[in-house]
XYZ file of C-alpha atoms in Angstrom:
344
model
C 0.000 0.000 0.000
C 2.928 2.608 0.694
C 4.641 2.253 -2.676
C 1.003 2.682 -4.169
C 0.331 5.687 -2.516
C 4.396 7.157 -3.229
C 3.011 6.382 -7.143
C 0.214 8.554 -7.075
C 1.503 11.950 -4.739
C 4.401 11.562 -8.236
C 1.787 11.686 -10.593
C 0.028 14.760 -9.253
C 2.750 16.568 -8.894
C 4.139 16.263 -12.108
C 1.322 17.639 -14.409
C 1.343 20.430 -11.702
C 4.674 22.013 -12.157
C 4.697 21.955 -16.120
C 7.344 22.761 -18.191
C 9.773 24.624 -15.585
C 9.325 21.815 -13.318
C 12.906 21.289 -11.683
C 13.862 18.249 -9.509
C 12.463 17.896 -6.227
C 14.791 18.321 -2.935
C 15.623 14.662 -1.480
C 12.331 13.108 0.391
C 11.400 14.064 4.028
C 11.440 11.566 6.445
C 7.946 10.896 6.762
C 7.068 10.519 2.728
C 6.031 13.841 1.913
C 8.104 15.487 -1.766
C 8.854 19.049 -1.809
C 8.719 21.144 -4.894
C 11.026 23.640 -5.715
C 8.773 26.725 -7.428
C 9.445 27.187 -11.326
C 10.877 31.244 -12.126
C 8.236 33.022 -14.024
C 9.047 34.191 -17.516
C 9.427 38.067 -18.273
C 8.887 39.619 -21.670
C 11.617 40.436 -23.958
C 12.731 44.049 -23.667
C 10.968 46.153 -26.682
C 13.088 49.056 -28.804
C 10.925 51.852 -27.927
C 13.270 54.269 -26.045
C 13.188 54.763 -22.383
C 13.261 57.642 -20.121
C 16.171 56.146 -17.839
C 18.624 55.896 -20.878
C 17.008 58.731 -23.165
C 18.711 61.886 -24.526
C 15.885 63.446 -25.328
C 12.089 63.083 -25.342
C 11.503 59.797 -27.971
C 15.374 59.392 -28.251
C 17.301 57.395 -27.217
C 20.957 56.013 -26.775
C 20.873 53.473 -28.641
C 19.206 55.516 -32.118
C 15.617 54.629 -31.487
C 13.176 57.100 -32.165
C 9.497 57.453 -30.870
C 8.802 59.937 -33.675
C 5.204 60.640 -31.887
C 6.797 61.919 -28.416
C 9.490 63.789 -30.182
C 7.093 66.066 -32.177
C 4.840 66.580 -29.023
C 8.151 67.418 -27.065
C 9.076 69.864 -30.182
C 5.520 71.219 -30.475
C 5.632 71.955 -26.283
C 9.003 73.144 -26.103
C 7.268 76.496 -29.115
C 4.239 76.627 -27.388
C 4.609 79.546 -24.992
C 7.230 81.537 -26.837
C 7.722 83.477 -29.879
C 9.574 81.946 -32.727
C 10.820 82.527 -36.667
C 10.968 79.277 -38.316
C 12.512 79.398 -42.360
C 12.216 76.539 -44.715
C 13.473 76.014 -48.173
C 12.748 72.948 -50.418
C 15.258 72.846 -53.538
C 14.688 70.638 -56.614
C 17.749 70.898 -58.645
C 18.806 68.810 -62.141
C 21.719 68.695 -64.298
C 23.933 71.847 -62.598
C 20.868 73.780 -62.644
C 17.899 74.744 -60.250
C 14.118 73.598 -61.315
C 12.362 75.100 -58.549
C 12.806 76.952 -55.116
C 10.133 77.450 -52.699
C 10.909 79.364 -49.463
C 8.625 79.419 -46.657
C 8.600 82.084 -43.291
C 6.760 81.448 -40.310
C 6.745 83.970 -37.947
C 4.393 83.226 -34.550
C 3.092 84.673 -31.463
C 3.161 82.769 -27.676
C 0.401 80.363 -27.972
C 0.243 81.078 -31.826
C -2.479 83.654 -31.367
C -0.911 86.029 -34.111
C 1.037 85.214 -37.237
C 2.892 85.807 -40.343
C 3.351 83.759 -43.161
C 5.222 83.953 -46.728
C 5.694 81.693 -49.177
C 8.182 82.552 -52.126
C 8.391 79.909 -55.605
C 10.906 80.107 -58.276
C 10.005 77.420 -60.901
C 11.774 76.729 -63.992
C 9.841 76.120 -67.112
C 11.646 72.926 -67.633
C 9.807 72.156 -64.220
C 5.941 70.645 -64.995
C 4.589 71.625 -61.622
C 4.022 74.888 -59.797
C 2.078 76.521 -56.970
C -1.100 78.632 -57.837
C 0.626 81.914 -56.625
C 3.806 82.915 -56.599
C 4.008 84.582 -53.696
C 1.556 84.593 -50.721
C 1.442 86.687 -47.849
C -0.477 85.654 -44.500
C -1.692 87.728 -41.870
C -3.892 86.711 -38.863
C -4.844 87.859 -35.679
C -5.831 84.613 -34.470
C -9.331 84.773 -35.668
C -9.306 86.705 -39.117
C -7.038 86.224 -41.608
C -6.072 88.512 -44.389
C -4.052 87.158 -47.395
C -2.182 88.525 -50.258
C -1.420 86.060 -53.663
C 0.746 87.675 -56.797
C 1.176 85.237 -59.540
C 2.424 86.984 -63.052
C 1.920 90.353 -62.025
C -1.942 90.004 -61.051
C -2.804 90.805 -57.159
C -5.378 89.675 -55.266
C -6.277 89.892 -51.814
C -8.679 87.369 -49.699
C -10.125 88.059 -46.082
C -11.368 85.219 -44.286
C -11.778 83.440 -41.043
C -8.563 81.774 -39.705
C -10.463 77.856 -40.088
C -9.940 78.542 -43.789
C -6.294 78.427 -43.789
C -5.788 75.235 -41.579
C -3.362 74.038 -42.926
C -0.873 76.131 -42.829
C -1.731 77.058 -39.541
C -1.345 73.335 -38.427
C 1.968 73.675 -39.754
C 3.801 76.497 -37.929
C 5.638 74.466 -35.806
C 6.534 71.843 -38.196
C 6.127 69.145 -35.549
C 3.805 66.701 -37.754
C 7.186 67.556 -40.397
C 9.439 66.225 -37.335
C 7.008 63.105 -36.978
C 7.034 62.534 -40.271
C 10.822 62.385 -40.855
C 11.730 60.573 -37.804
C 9.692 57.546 -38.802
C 11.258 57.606 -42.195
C 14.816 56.478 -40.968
C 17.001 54.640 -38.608
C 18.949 56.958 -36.904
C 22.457 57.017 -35.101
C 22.793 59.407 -32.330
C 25.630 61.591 -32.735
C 27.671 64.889 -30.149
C 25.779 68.395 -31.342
C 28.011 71.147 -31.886
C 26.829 72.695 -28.686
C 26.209 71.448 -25.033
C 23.328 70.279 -24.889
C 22.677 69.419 -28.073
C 22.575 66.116 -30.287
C 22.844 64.805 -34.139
C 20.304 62.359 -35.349
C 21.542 61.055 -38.560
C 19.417 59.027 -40.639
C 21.233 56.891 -43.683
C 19.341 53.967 -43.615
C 15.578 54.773 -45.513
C 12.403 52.428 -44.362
C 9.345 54.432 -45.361
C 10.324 56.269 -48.531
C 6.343 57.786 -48.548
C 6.831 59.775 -45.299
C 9.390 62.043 -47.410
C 6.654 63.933 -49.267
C 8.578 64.002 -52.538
C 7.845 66.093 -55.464
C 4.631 65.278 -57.109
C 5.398 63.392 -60.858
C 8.530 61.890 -59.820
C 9.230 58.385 -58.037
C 12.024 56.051 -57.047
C 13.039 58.082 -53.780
C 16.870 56.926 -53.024
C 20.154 57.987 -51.516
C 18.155 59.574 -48.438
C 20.125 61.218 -45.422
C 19.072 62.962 -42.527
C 21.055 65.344 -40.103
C 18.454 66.877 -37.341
C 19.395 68.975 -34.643
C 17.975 68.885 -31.785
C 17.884 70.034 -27.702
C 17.772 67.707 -24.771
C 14.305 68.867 -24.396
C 13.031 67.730 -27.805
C 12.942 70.860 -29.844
C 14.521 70.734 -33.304
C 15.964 73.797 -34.122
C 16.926 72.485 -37.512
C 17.540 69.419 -40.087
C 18.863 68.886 -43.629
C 17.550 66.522 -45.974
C 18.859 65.283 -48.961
C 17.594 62.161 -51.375
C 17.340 61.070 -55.062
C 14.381 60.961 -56.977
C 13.236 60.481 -60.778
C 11.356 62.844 -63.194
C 10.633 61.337 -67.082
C 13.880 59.167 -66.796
C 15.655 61.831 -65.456
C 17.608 62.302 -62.091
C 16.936 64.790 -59.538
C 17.911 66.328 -56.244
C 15.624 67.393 -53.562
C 17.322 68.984 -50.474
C 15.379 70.444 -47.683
C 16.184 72.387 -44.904
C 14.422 73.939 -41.824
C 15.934 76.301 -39.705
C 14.425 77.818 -36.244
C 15.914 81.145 -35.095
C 14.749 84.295 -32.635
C 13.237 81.594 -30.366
C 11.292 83.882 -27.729
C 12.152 87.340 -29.722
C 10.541 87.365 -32.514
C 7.951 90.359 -32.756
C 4.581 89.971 -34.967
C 4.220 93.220 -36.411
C 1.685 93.887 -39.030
C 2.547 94.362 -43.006
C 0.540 96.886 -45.290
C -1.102 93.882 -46.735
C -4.000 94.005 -43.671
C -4.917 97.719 -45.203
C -4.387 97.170 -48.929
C -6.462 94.249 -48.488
C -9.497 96.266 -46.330
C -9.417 98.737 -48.924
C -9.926 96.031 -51.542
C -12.325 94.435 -50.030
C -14.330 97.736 -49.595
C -14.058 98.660 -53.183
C -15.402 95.074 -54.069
C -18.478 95.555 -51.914
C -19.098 98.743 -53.239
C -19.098 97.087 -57.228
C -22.640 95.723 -58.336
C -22.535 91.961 -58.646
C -19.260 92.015 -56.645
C -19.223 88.612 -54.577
C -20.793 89.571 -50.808
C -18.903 87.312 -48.055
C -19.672 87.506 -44.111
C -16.355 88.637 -42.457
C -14.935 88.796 -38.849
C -14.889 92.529 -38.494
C -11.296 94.070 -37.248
C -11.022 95.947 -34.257
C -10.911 99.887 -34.855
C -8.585 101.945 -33.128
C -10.195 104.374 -30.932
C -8.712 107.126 -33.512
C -10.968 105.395 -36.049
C -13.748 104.964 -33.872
C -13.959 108.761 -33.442
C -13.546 109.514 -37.114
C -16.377 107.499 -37.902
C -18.890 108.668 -34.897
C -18.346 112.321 -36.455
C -18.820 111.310 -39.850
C -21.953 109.842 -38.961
C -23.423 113.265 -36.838
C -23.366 115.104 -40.117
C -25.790 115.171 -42.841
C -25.152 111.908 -44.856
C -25.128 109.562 -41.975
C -23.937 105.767 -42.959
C -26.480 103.258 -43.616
C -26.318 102.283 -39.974
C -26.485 105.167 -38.190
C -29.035 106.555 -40.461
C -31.066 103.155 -39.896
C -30.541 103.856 -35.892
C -31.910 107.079 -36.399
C -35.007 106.306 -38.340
C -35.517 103.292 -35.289
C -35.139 105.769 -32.918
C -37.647 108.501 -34.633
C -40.325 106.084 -34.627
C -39.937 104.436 -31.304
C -40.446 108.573 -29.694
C -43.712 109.014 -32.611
C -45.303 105.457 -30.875
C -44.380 106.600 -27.494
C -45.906 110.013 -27.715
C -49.066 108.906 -29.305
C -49.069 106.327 -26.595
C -49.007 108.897 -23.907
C -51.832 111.090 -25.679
C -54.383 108.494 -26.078
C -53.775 107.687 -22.134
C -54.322 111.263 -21.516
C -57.434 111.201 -23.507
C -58.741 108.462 -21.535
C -58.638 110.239 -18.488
């Protein structure tokens, strides 16, 4: 009966312990078996950087970049200051430049006033161009007045901010950092300052995320250099790759470059009154297109030339309505207060 009974405490203990069952410690004295407790399995340490060993939000030692938390720490770190960020986007051929397109960013704290200007040089060997070429932004964080010259001819827009998205989405150029940094495997690198790092990129894995030039294909020969602080922000990057156009080789380098970081000063271009005055002159046209605008805020100097405009004898269209409003609310009342004296 005992070595029955030894036979089946071994068989229950055997399914129990699975596979990291280890060999038992010797027997006790009275029969019982002892197991020894299996270690539990951990998972396998993942890529994505960590804060212990990082250099920078999303980066760390190692290369590996969280291109998500890098543009949130780049889009943070502009928040509450002023900035002037530049970019320029070069497509160049045999010795020669197609087209040049230069782009100014100029922002507010909190991005509640801007400037923006947009500059294109294209080639006619070059099949693509922008609509304008030049534009010229204004807003005060809710209206927005704009400026396009293409061949000579000017014309002038005045709109809510919602309409010009996005470019407003990209003042900061963080969803350009996100973008990038998920394009390439990086090596980190000493920055020419304290406190600064290289990320260079030579290896391509997601040739889309690039944004090349519309018509061409076969993106190749891709490098990356991006500067950057230890608290995310990149204050600039050069990018360089190979693409083709109609069996023809080109160059596309782009650059970004961030500079007067908390003193730049918004002020406002002639385009805001050109473009009033336009707009007025449009109303005034028959069959001119009518569109609802955010009205500007007057300065108190024009607020006084318009109230004594409006006391002389060719009132506005307002005031005159006002008037009339007024003139018949006193005729009501005083027949209002004869017919109660009547009644008496």
């Amino acid at each position: 009966m005992r070595r029955v009974a030894v036979v089946v405490a071994v068989l229950l203990v055997v399914p129990l312990a699975g596979c990291g069952f280890q060999q038992s410690s010797p027997a006790a004295p009275d029969g019982q078996v002892t197991v020894t407790p299996a270690a539990v399995p951990t998972d396998a340490p993942t890529s994505t950087p960590d804060a212990a060993d990082g250099i920078a939000p999303g980066v760390a030692l190692s290369g590996a970049v969280d291109p998500v938390a890098l543009a949130e720490a780049h889009r943070e770190a502009l928040l509450g200051a002023s900035f002037t960020r530049e970019t320029t986007r070069l497509i160049e051929g045999d010795e020669t430049t197609l087209s040049r397109t230069d782009r100014t960013y100029e922002a507010a704290p909190y991005r509640v006033e801007f400037r923006y200007s947009q500059v294109q040089n294209v080639s006619r060997e070059y099949p693509v161009r922008s609509f304008a070429t030049r534009i010229d932004l204004y807003s005060n964080g809710s209206t927005t007045v704009a400026r396009f010259e293409d061949d000579g001819a000017v014309s002038y827009r005045l709109a809510p901010t919602e309409q010009f998205s996005p470019i407003i989405v990209g003042i900061t150029g963080n969803e350009r950092v996100s973008a990038l940094t998920s394009a390439f495997d990086f090596e980190v690198r000493d920055g020419p300052a304290p406190g600064t790092v290289l990320l260079v990129g030579e290896t391509l894995k997601r040739p889309s995320a690039l944004d090349p030039p519309t018509l061409t294909s076969g993106v190749r020969n891709a490098t990356l250099t991006m500067l950057l602080t230890e608290s995310g922000l990149v204050r600039s990057y050069r990018l360089v790759y190979d693409v083709t156009l109609d069996d023809r080789t080109l160059t596309v380098v782009e650059t970004m470059q961030l500079s007067d970081i908390g003193r730049t000063r918004i002020e406002r271009p002639p385009v805001v009154s050109t473009g009033r005055r336009e707009r007025q002159r449009r109303r005034g046209r028959p069959g001119a297109e009518q569109t609802t605008l955010t009205r500007w805020r007057r300065s108190e100097r024009e607020y006084r030339e318009k109230r004594e405009r409006c006391r002389s004898l060719t009132p506005c269209r307002g005031c005159a309505l006002r008037r009339a409003l007024r003139t018949r609310w006193w005729r009501v009342s005083r027949r209002r207060r004869s017919d109660a004296r009547c009644r008496r």
